[in-house]
């Protein structure tokens, strides 16, 4: 089996040490770029408040979630806090403004269907959502990865059943976690009161 162009690009990032695995998450050093029609991506309009919060071109840490990773609240919070300390220590002259994540896991309409104990929901509530797009391709690919859609329906997970029954509620979103300056680089977790914050 060969590997895709996307996988080749991913490996090249890792080899060039621009991506770091810290705990359960991976972090990529990058300049913030907002998606748009002219960039050949499904259109996801960023709110004016979102752009004011984080101007395009600022230094950020892009957060990546590996397939099948454990997203317990304890593991996720530990990863973010260790990452904040790590990048402050090893990149002291770079002002990382925020953690940024673009993923189907953050799509507000889908999150409304999940219970309070859902690890996906708990993960998403850490972010402030600044943009969303109803394109459900990414969600379907991740939820039904490795050919699981061909399995008998009785073997589907509860999330897979939920996705099929609510396809119009799937999409992806961009969320941010601001990094407080001069406070041991501790991230701010805006949604820990149980509600999703959007701008």
CSV table of C-alpha atoms in Angstrom, one decimal:
chain,number,residue,atom,x,y,z
A,1,UNK,CA,0.0,0.0,0.0
A,2,UNK,CA,1.4,3.4,-1.0
A,3,UNK,CA,1.1,6.6,1.0
A,4,UNK,CA,-0.8,9.7,0.0
A,5,UNK,CA,0.6,13.2,-0.8
A,6,UNK,CA,-0.9,14.4,2.4
A,7,UNK,CA,1.0,11.8,4.4
A,8,UNK,CA,4.3,12.6,2.6
A,9,UNK,CA,3.7,16.3,3.6
A,10,UNK,CA,3.0,15.3,7.1
A,11,UNK,CA,6.1,13.2,7.4
A,12,UNK,CA,8.2,16.0,6.0
A,13,UNK,CA,6.9,18.4,8.7
A,14,UNK,CA,7.9,15.8,11.4
A,15,UNK,CA,11.4,15.3,9.9
A,16,UNK,CA,11.9,19.1,9.8
A,17,UNK,CA,11.0,19.2,13.5
A,18,UNK,CA,8.2,21.7,13.0
A,19,UNK,CA,5.8,19.2,14.6
A,20,UNK,CA,6.1,18.0,18.2
A,21,UNK,CA,4.2,15.3,20.0
A,22,UNK,CA,3.6,16.3,23.6
A,23,UNK,CA,1.4,14.0,25.5
A,24,UNK,CA,-1.7,13.0,23.6
A,25,UNK,CA,-1.6,15.9,21.1
A,26,UNK,CA,0.8,17.1,18.4
A,27,UNK,CA,1.8,20.7,17.8
A,28,UNK,CA,3.0,22.5,14.7
A,29,UNK,CA,4.8,25.8,14.7
A,30,UNK,CA,3.2,28.0,12.1
A,31,UNK,CA,2.1,31.5,11.1
A,32,UNK,CA,-1.7,31.9,11.3
A,33,UNK,CA,-3.5,31.8,8.0
A,34,UNK,CA,-7.2,32.1,7.7
A,35,UNK,CA,-9.0,29.9,5.1
A,36,UNK,CA,-10.8,31.5,2.2
A,37,UNK,CA,-12.1,30.9,-1.3
A,38,UNK,CA,-9.0,32.1,-2.9
A,39,UNK,CA,-6.9,29.5,-1.1
A,40,UNK,CA,-8.8,26.6,-2.7
A,41,UNK,CA,-10.5,25.4,0.5
A,42,UNK,CA,-14.1,25.0,1.5
A,43,UNK,CA,-15.1,28.5,2.5
A,44,UNK,CA,-15.0,29.1,6.2
A,45,UNK,CA,-15.6,32.8,7.1
A,46,UNK,CA,-13.8,34.0,10.2
A,47,UNK,CA,-15.7,36.4,12.4
A,48,UNK,CA,-14.5,40.0,12.6
A,49,UNK,CA,-14.0,39.5,16.4
A,50,UNK,CA,-11.9,36.4,15.6
A,51,UNK,CA,-9.6,38.3,13.3
A,52,UNK,CA,-9.3,41.1,15.9
A,53,UNK,CA,-8.4,38.6,18.5
A,54,UNK,CA,-5.7,36.9,16.3
A,55,UNK,CA,-4.4,38.8,13.3
A,56,UNK,CA,-3.3,36.8,10.3
A,57,UNK,CA,0.4,36.1,10.2
A,58,UNK,CA,0.9,36.0,14.0
A,59,UNK,CA,2.8,33.0,15.5
A,60,UNK,CA,0.6,30.2,16.7
A,61,UNK,CA,0.8,26.5,17.6
A,62,UNK,CA,-1.5,24.4,15.4
A,63,UNK,CA,-2.9,21.5,17.3
A,64,UNK,CA,-3.3,18.1,15.7
A,65,UNK,CA,-5.3,15.1,17.0
A,66,UNK,CA,-4.0,11.7,16.0
A,67,UNK,CA,-6.5,9.0,15.1
A,68,UNK,CA,-7.6,6.9,18.0
A,69,UNK,CA,-5.9,9.1,20.6
A,70,UNK,CA,-7.2,9.2,24.2
A,71,UNK,CA,-9.0,12.5,24.7
A,72,UNK,CA,-9.6,12.3,28.5
A,73,UNK,CA,-9.8,15.8,30.1
A,74,UNK,CA,-6.8,15.0,32.3
A,75,UNK,CA,-4.6,13.9,29.4
A,76,UNK,CA,-5.6,16.8,27.1
A,77,UNK,CA,-5.1,19.5,29.8
A,78,UNK,CA,-1.7,18.0,30.7
A,79,UNK,CA,-0.7,18.1,27.0
A,80,UNK,CA,-1.7,21.8,26.6
A,81,UNK,CA,0.1,22.9,29.7
A,82,UNK,CA,3.3,20.9,28.9
A,83,UNK,CA,3.2,22.3,25.4
A,84,UNK,CA,2.9,25.9,26.6
A,85,UNK,CA,5.9,25.4,29.0
A,86,UNK,CA,7.9,23.5,26.3
A,87,UNK,CA,7.6,26.2,23.6
A,88,UNK,CA,8.3,29.0,26.1
A,89,UNK,CA,11.5,27.3,27.2
A,90,UNK,CA,12.8,26.3,23.7
A,91,UNK,CA,11.5,29.2,21.7
A,92,UNK,CA,11.8,32.1,24.1
A,93,UNK,CA,12.0,34.8,21.4
A,94,UNK,CA,8.8,33.7,19.6
A,95,UNK,CA,5.5,35.1,20.9
A,96,UNK,CA,3.1,32.3,20.4
A,97,UNK,CA,-0.4,33.9,20.7
A,98,UNK,CA,-2.6,30.9,20.8
A,99,UNK,CA,-3.2,27.2,20.1
A,100,UNK,CA,-5.3,26.8,17.0
A,101,UNK,CA,-7.2,23.8,15.8
A,102,UNK,CA,-9.3,23.3,12.6
A,103,UNK,CA,-11.3,20.1,13.0
A,104,UNK,CA,-14.7,18.4,12.7
A,105,UNK,CA,-14.4,17.8,16.4
A,106,UNK,CA,-15.1,21.5,17.0
A,107,UNK,CA,-18.2,21.9,14.9
A,108,UNK,CA,-20.9,23.5,17.1
A,109,UNK,CA,-23.9,21.9,15.4
A,110,UNK,CA,-22.6,18.4,16.0
A,111,UNK,CA,-21.5,19.2,19.6
A,112,UNK,CA,-25.0,20.0,20.5
A,113,UNK,CA,-25.9,16.4,19.9
A,114,UNK,CA,-23.3,15.0,22.3
A,115,UNK,CA,-23.8,14.4,26.0
A,116,UNK,CA,-21.9,16.2,28.7
A,117,UNK,CA,-19.7,13.2,29.3
A,118,UNK,CA,-18.6,13.0,25.7
A,119,UNK,CA,-14.8,13.4,25.4
A,120,UNK,CA,-15.2,15.1,22.0
A,121,UNK,CA,-17.5,17.7,23.6
A,122,UNK,CA,-15.1,18.2,26.6
A,123,UNK,CA,-12.2,18.7,24.2
A,124,UNK,CA,-14.1,21.2,22.0
A,125,UNK,CA,-15.3,23.2,25.0
A,126,UNK,CA,-11.7,24.3,25.6
A,127,UNK,CA,-11.7,26.4,22.4
A,128,UNK,CA,-13.3,29.6,21.4
A,129,UNK,CA,-14.8,29.0,18.0
A,130,UNK,CA,-14.0,31.8,15.4
A,131,UNK,CA,-15.2,30.1,12.2
A,132,UNK,CA,-17.2,27.2,11.0
A,133,UNK,CA,-18.0,25.5,7.7
A,134,UNK,CA,-20.8,23.0,6.9
A,135,UNK,CA,-18.6,20.8,4.7
A,136,UNK,CA,-18.9,17.3,6.2
A,137,UNK,CA,-16.3,15.5,4.2
A,138,UNK,CA,-13.6,15.6,6.9
A,139,UNK,CA,-16.1,14.4,9.6
A,140,UNK,CA,-17.3,11.4,7.5
A,141,UNK,CA,-13.7,10.4,6.6
A,142,UNK,CA,-12.6,10.5,10.3
A,143,UNK,CA,-15.7,8.9,11.8
A,144,UNK,CA,-15.7,6.1,9.2
A,145,UNK,CA,-12.0,5.6,8.8
A,146,UNK,CA,-10.3,2.4,7.8
A,147,UNK,CA,-13.4,1.1,6.0
A,148,UNK,CA,-15.6,0.9,9.0
A,149,UNK,CA,-18.6,2.1,7.0
A,150,UNK,CA,-18.7,-1.3,5.3
A,151,UNK,CA,-19.1,-3.1,8.6
A,152,UNK,CA,-22.6,-4.3,9.5
A,153,UNK,CA,-24.6,-1.5,11.1
A,154,UNK,CA,-24.9,-3.4,14.4
A,155,UNK,CA,-21.1,-3.0,14.8
A,156,UNK,CA,-21.1,0.7,14.3
A,157,UNK,CA,-20.1,2.9,17.2
A,158,UNK,CA,-22.7,5.3,18.7
A,159,UNK,CA,-20.9,8.2,17.1
A,160,UNK,CA,-21.1,6.5,13.7
A,161,UNK,CA,-24.8,6.0,14.1
A,162,UNK,CA,-25.2,9.6,15.2
A,163,UNK,CA,-23.3,10.8,12.2
A,164,UNK,CA,-25.4,8.9,9.7
A,165,UNK,CA,-28.7,10.0,11.3
A,166,UNK,CA,-27.5,13.7,11.4
A,167,UNK,CA,-25.4,14.3,8.4
A,168,UNK,CA,-26.5,17.9,8.1
A,169,UNK,CA,-25.2,18.5,11.6
A,170,UNK,CA,-21.6,17.7,10.5
A,171,UNK,CA,-19.0,20.1,9.5
A,172,UNK,CA,-15.7,21.5,10.8
A,173,UNK,CA,-14.7,24.6,12.7
A,174,UNK,CA,-11.6,26.6,13.7
A,175,UNK,CA,-11.1,27.2,17.4
A,176,UNK,CA,-8.4,29.0,19.4
A,177,UNK,CA,-7.1,28.8,23.0
A,178,UNK,CA,-5.3,32.0,23.9
A,179,UNK,CA,-2.0,31.8,25.7
A,180,UNK,CA,-1.6,34.2,28.5
A,181,UNK,CA,1.7,36.2,28.4
A,182,UNK,CA,3.9,36.2,31.5
A,183,UNK,CA,1.7,33.7,33.5
A,184,UNK,CA,3.9,30.6,33.1
A,185,UNK,CA,2.5,30.4,29.6
A,186,UNK,CA,-0.7,28.9,31.0
A,187,UNK,CA,-3.4,28.5,28.3
A,188,UNK,CA,-6.8,30.0,28.9
A,189,UNK,CA,-9.6,27.4,28.7
A,190,UNK,CA,-12.8,29.5,27.9
A,191,UNK,CA,-15.4,26.8,27.8
A,192,UNK,CA,-14.8,24.8,31.0
A,193,UNK,CA,-18.2,26.0,32.4
A,194,UNK,CA,-19.9,23.6,30.0
A,195,UNK,CA,-20.8,26.0,27.2
A,196,UNK,CA,-19.2,26.5,23.8
A,197,UNK,CA,-17.9,30.0,23.3
A,198,UNK,CA,-18.1,31.5,19.8
A,199,UNK,CA,-17.0,34.8,18.3
